[in-house]
Backbone as JSON Lines, residues from 0, in Angstrom:
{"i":0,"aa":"X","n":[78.99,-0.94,146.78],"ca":[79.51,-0.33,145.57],"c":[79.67,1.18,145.82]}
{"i":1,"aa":"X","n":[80.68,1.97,145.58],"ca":[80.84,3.14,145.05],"c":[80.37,3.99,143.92]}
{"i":2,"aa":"X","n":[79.28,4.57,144.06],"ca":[78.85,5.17,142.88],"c":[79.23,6.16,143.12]}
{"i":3,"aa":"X","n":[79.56,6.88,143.69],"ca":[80.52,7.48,143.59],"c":[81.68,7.95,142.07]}
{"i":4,"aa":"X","n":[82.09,7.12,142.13],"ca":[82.96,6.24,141.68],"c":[82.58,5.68,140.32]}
{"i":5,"aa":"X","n":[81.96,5.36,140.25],"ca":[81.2,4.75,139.39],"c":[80.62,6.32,138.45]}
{"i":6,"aa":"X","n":[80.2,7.12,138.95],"ca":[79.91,8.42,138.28],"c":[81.33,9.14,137.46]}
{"i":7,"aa":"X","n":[82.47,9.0,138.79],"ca":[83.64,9.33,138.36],"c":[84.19,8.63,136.88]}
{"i":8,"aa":"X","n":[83.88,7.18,136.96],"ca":[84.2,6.34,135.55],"c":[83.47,7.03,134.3]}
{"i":9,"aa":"X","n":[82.48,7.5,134.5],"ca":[81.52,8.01,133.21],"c":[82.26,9.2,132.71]}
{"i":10,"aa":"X","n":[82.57,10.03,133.71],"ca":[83.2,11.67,133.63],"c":[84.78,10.79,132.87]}
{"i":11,"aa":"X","n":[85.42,9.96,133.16],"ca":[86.48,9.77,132.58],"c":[86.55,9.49,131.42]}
{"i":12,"aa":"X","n":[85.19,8.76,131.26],"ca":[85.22,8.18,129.55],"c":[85.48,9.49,128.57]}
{"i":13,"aa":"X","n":[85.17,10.58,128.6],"ca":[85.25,11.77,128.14],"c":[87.06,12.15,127.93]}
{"i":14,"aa":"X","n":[87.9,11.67,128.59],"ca":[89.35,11.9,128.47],"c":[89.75,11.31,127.45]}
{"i":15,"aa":"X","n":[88.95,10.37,126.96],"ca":[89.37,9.56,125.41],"c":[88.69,10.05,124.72]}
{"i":16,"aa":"X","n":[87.09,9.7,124.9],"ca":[85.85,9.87,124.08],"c":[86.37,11.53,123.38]}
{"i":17,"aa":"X","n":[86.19,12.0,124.55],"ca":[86.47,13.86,123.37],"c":[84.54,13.97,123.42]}
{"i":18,"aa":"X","n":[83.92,13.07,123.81],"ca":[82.31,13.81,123.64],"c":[81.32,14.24,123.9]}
{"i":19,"aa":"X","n":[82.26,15.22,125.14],"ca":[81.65,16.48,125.86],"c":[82.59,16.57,126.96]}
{"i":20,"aa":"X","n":[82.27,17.86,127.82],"ca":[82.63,18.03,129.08],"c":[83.2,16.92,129.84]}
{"i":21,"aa":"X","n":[84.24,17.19,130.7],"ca":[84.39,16.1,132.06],"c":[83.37,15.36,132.92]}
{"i":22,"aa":"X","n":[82.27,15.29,132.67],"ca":[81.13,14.95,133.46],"c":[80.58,13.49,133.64]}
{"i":23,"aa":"X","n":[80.01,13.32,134.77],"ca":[79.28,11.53,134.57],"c":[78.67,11.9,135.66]}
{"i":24,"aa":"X","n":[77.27,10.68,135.52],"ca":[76.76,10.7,137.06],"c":[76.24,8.9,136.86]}
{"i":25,"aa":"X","n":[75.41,8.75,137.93],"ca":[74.81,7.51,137.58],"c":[73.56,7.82,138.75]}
{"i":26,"aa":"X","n":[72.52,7.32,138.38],"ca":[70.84,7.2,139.17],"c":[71.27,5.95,139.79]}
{"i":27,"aa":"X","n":[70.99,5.75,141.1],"ca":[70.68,4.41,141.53],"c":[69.14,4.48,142.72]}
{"i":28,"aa":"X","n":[68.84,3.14,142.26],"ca":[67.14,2.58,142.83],"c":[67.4,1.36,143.82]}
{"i":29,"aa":"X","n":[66.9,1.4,144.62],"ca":[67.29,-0.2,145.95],"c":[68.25,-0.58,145.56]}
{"i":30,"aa":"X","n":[69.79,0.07,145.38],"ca":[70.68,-0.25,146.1],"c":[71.53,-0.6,144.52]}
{"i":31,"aa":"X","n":[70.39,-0.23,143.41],"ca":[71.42,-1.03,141.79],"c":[71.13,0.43,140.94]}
{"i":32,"aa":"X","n":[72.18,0.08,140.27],"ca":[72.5,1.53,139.3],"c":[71.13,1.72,138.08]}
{"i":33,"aa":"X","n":[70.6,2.33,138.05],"ca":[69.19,2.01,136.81],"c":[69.69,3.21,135.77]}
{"i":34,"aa":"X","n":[70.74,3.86,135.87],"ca":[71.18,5.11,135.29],"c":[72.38,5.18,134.96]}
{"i":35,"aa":"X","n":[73.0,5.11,133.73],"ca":[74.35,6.28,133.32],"c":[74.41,7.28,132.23]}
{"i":36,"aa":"X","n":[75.41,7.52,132.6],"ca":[75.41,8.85,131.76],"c":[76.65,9.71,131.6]}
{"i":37,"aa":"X","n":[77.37,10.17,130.35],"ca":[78.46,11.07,130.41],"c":[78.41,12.39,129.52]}
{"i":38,"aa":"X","n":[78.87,13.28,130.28],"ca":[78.31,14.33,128.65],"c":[78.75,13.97,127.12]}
{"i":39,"aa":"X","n":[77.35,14.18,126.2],"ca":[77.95,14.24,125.27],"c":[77.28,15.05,124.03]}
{"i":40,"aa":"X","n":[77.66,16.22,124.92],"ca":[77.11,17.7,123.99],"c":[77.87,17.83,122.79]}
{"i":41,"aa":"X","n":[78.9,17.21,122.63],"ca":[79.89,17.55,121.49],"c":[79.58,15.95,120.62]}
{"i":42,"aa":"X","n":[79.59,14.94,120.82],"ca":[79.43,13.88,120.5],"c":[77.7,13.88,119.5]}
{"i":43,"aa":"X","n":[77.27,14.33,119.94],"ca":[75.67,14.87,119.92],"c":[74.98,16.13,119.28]}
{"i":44,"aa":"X","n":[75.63,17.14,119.35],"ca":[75.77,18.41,119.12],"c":[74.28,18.21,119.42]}
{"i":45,"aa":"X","n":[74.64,18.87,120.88],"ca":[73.23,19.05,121.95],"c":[73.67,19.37,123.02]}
{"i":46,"aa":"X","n":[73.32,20.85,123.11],"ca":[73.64,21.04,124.47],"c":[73.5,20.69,125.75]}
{"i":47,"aa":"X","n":[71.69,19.76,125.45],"ca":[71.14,19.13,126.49],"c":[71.48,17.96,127.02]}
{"i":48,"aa":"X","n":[72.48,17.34,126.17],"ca":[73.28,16.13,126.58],"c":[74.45,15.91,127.79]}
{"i":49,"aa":"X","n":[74.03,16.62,128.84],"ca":[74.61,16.38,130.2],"c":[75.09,15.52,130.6]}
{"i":50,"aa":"X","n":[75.66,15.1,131.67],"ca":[75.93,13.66,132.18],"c":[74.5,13.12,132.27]}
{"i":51,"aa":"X","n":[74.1,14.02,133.92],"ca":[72.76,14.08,134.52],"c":[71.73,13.29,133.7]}
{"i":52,"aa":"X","n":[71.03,14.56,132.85],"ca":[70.28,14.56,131.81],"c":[70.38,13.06,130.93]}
{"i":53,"aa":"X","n":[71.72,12.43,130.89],"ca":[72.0,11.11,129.91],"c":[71.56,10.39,130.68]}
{"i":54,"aa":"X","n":[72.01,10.42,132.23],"ca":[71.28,9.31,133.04],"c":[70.0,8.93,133.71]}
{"i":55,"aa":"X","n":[69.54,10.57,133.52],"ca":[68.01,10.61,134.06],"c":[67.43,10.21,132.63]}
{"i":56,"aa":"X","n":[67.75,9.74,131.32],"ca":[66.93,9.45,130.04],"c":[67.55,8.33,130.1]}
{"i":57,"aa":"X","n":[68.08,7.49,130.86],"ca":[68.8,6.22,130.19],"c":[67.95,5.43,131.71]}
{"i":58,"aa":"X","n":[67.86,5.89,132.95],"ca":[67.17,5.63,133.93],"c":[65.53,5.19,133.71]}
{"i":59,"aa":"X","n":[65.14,6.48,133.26],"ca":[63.69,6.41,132.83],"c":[63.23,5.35,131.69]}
{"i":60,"aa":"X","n":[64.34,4.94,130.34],"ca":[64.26,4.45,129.73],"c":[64.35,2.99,130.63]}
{"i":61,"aa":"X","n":[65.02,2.52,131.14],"ca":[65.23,1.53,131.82],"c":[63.63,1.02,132.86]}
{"i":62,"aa":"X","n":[63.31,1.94,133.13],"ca":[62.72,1.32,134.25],"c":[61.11,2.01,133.64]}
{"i":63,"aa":"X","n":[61.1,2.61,132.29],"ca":[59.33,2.61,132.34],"c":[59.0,3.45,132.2]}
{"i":64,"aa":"X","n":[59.51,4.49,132.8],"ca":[58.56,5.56,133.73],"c":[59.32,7.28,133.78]}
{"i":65,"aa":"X","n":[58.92,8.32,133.8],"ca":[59.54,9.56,133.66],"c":[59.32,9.79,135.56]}
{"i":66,"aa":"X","n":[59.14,8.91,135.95],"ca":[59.28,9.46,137.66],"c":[60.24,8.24,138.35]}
{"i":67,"aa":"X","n":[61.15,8.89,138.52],"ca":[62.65,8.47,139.41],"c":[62.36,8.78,140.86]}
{"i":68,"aa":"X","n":[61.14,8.59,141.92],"ca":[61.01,8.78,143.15],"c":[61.7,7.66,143.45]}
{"i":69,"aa":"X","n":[62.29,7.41,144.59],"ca":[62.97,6.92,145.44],"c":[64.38,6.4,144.95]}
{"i":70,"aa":"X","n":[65.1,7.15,143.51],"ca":[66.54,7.25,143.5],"c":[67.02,8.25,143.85]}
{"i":71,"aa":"X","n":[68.4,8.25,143.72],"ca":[69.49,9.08,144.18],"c":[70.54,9.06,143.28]}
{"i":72,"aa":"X","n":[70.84,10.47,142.6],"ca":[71.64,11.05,141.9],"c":[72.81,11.08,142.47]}
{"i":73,"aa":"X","n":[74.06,10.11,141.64],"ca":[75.66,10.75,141.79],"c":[75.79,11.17,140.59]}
{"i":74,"aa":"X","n":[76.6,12.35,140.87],"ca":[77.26,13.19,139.46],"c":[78.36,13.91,140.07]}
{"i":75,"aa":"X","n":[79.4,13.8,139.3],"ca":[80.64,13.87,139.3],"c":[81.01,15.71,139.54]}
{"i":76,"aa":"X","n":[79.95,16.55,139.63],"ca":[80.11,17.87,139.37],"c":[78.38,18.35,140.23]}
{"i":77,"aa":"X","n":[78.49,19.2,140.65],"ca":[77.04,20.4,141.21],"c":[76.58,20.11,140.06]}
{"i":78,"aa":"X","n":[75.45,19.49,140.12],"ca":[74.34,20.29,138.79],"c":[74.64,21.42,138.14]}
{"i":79,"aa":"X","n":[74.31,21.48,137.2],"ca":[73.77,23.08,136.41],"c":[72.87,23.04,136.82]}
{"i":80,"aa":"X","n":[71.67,24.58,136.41],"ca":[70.2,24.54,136.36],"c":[69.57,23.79,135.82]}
{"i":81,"aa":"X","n":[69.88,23.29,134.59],"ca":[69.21,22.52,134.02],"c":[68.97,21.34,134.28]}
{"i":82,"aa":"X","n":[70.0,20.85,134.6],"ca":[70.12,19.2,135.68],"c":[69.58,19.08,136.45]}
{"i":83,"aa":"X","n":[69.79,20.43,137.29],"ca":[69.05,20.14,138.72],"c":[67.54,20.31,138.55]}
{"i":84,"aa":"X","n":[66.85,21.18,137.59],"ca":[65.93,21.17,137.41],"c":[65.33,20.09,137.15]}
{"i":85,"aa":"X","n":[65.74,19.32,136.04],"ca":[65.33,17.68,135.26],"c":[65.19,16.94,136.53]}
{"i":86,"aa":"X","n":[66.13,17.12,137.51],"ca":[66.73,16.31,138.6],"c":[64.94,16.12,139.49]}
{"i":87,"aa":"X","n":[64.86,17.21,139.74],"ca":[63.44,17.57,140.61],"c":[62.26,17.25,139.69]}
{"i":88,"aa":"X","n":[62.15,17.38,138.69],"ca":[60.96,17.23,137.61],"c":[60.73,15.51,137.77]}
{"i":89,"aa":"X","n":[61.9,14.63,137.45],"ca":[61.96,13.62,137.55],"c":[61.54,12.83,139.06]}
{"i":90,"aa":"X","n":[61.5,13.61,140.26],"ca":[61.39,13.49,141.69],"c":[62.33,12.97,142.19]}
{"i":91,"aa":"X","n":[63.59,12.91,142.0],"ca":[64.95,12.62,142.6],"c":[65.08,13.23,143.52]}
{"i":92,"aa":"X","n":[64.92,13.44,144.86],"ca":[65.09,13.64,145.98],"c":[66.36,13.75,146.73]}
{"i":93,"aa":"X","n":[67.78,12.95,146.76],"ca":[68.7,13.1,146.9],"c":[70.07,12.95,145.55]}
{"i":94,"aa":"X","n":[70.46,14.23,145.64],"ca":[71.59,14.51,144.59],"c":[73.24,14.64,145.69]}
{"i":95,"aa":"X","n":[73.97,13.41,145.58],"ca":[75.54,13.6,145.54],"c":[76.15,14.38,144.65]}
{"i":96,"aa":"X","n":[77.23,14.68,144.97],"ca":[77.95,15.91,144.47],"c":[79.59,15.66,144.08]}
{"i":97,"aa":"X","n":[80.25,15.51,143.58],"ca":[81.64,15.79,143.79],"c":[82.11,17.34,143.56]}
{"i":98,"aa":"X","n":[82.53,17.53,142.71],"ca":[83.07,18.71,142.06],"c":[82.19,19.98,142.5]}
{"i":99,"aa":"X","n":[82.85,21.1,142.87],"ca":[81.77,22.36,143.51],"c":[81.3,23.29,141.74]}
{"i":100,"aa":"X","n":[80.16,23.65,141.49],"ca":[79.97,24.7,140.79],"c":[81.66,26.0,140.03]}
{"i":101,"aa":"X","n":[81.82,26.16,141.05],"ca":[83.22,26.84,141.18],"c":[84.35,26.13,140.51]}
{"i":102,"aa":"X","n":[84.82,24.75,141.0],"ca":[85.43,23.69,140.45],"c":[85.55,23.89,138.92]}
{"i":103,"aa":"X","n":[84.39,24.03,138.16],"ca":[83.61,23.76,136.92],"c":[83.78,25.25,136.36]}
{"i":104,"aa":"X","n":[83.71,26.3,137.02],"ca":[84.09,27.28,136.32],"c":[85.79,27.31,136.3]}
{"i":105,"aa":"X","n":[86.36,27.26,137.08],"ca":[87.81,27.13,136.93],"c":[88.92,26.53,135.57]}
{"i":106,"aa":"X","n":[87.98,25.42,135.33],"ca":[88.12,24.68,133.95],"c":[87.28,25.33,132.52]}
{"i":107,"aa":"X","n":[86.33,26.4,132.91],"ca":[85.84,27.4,131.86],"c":[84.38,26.69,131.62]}
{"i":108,"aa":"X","n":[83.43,26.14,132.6],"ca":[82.1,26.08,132.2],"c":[81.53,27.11,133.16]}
{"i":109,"aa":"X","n":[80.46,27.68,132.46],"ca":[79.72,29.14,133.16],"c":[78.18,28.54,133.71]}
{"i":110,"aa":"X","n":[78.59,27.42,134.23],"ca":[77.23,27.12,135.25],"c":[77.08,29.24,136.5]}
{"i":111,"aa":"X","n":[78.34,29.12,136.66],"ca":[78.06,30.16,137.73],"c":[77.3,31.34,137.83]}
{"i":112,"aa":"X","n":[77.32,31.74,136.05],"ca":[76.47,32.76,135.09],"c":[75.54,32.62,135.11]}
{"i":113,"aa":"X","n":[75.15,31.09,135.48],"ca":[73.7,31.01,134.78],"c":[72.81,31.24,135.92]}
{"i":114,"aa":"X","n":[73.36,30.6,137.03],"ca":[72.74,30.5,138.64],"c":[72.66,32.38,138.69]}
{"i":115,"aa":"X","n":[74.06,33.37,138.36],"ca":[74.14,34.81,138.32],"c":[72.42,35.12,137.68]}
{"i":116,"aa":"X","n":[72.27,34.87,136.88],"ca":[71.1,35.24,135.7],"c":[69.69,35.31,136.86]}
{"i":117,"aa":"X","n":[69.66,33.57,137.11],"ca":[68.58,33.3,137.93],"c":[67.99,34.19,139.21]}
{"i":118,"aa":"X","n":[69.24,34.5,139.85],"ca":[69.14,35.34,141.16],"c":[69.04,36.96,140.36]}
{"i":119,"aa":"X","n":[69.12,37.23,139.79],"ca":[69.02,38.15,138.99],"c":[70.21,39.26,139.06]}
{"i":120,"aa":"X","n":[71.58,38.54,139.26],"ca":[73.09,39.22,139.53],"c":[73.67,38.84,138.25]}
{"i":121,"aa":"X","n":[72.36,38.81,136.79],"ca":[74.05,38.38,136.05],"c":[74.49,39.93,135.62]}
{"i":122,"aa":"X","n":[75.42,39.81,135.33],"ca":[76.33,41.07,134.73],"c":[76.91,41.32,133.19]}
{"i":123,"aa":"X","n":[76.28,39.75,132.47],"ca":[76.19,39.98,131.27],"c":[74.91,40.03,130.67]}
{"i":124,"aa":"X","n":[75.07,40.83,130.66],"ca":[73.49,41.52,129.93],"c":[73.05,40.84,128.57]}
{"i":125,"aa":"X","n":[74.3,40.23,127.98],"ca":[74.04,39.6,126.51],"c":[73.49,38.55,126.48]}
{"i":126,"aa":"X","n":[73.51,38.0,127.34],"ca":[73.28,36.36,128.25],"c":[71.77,35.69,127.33]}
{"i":127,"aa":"X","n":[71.14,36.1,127.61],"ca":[69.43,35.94,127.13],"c":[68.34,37.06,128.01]}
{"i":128,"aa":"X","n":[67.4,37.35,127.16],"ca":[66.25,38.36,127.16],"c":[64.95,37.62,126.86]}
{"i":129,"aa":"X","n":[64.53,37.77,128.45],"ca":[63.28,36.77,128.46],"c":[61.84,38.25,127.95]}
{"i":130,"aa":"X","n":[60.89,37.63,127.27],"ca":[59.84,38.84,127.19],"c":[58.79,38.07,126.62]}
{"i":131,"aa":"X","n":[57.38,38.7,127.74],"ca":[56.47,37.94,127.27],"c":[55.39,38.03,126.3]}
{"i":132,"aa":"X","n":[54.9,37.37,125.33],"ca":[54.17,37.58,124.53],"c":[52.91,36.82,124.05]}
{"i":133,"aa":"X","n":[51.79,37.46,123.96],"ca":[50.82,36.78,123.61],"c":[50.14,35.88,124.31]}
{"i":134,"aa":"X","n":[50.25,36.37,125.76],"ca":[49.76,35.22,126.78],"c":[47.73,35.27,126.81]}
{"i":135,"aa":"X","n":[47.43,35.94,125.99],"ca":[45.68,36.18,125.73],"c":[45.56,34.89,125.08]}
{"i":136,"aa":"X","n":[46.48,34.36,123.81],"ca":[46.63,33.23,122.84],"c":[46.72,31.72,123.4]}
{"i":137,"aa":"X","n":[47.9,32.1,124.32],"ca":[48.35,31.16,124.74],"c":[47.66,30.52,125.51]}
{"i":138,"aa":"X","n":[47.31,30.99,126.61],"ca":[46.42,30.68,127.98],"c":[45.43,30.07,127.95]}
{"i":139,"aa":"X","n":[44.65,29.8,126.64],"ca":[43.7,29.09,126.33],"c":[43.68,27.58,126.09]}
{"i":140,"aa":"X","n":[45.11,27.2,125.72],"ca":[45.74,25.96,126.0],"c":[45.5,25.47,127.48]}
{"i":141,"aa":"X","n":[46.59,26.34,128.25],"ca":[46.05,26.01,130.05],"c":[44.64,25.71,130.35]}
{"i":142,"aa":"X","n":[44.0,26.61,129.76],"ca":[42.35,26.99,130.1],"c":[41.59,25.19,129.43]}
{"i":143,"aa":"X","n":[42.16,25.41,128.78],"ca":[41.59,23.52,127.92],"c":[42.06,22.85,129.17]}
{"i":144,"aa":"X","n":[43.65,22.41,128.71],"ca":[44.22,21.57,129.92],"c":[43.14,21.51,131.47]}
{"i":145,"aa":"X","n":[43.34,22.18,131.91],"ca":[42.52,22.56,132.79],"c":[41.38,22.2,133.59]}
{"i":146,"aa":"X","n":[40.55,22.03,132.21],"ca":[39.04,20.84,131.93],"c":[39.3,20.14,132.03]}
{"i":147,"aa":"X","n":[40.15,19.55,131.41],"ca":[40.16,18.31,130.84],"c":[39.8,17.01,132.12]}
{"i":148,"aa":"X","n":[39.36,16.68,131.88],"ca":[38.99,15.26,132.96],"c":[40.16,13.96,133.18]}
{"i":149,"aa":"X","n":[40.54,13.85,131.81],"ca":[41.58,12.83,131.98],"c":[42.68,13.34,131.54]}
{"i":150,"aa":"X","n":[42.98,14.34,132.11],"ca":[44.78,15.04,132.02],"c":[45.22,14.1,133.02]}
{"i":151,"aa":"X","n":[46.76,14.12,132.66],"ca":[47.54,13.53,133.58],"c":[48.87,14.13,133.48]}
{"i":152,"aa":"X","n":[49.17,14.58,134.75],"ca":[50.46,15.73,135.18],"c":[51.9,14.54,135.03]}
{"i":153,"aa":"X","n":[52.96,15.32,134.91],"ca":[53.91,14.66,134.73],"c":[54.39,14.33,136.29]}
């Protein structure tokens, strides 16, 4: 099978649907798809509704579990940060690619801004203003966590 391809079909549904971005990916596990997903930030009014993100929650839903070790991500486009982040949180280990970052700005999404931000080259200053506060308060949470005997990490 082409998942490939199969990612590409998700990103298409969006040419009718109208409910979100061009995007799709699909998770696959020993060799079968356990994941899809197409954006649908507009469908949703959620920004967090990615392709990615739809298939890493439709994956996890499927199979149990918030740890995706030993699949492999197709998505029709480079991650954003956020994807790729979820992507690694989840332990997805190998991510396919079609579409470059660049690709995606060309059509007017500002993944490229955001990666700018991270490295610390963005040039819009309006972007977001991170500042920290109250970490005397906070830290005491960690400091519990911490103890705790039967924590369990994601």
């Amino acid at each position: 099978m082409d998942y490939m391809l199969e990612a590409k079909k998700e990103a298409d549904k969006n040419l009718t649907l109208n409910e979100g971005g061009p995007f799709g990916a699909v998770i696959v596990k020993n060799g079968q798809i356990v994941g899809r997903g197409h954006n649908k930030v507009l469908k949703n009014t959620d920004p967090t509704c990615h392709a990615e993100m739809e298939a890493i929650r439709d994956a996890c839903q499927r199979l149990g579990t918030n740890d995706l070790t030993g699949s492999e991500l197709y998505t029709s486009c480079y991650p954003c940060p956020m994807c790729l982040s979820a992507s690694i949180w989840a332990n997805i280990h190998k991510i396919y690619y079609g579409n470059t970052a660049e690709d995606a700005a060309d059509i007017g999404f500002k993944d490229e801004k955001i990666y700018d931000f991270i490295k610390g080259n963005c040039k819009d200053k309006g972007m977001v203003e991170l500042a920290q506060l109250n970490r005397d308060t906070t830290i005491e949470t960690f400091a519990k966590f911490a103890r705790k005997s039967d924590k369990q990490m994601y």
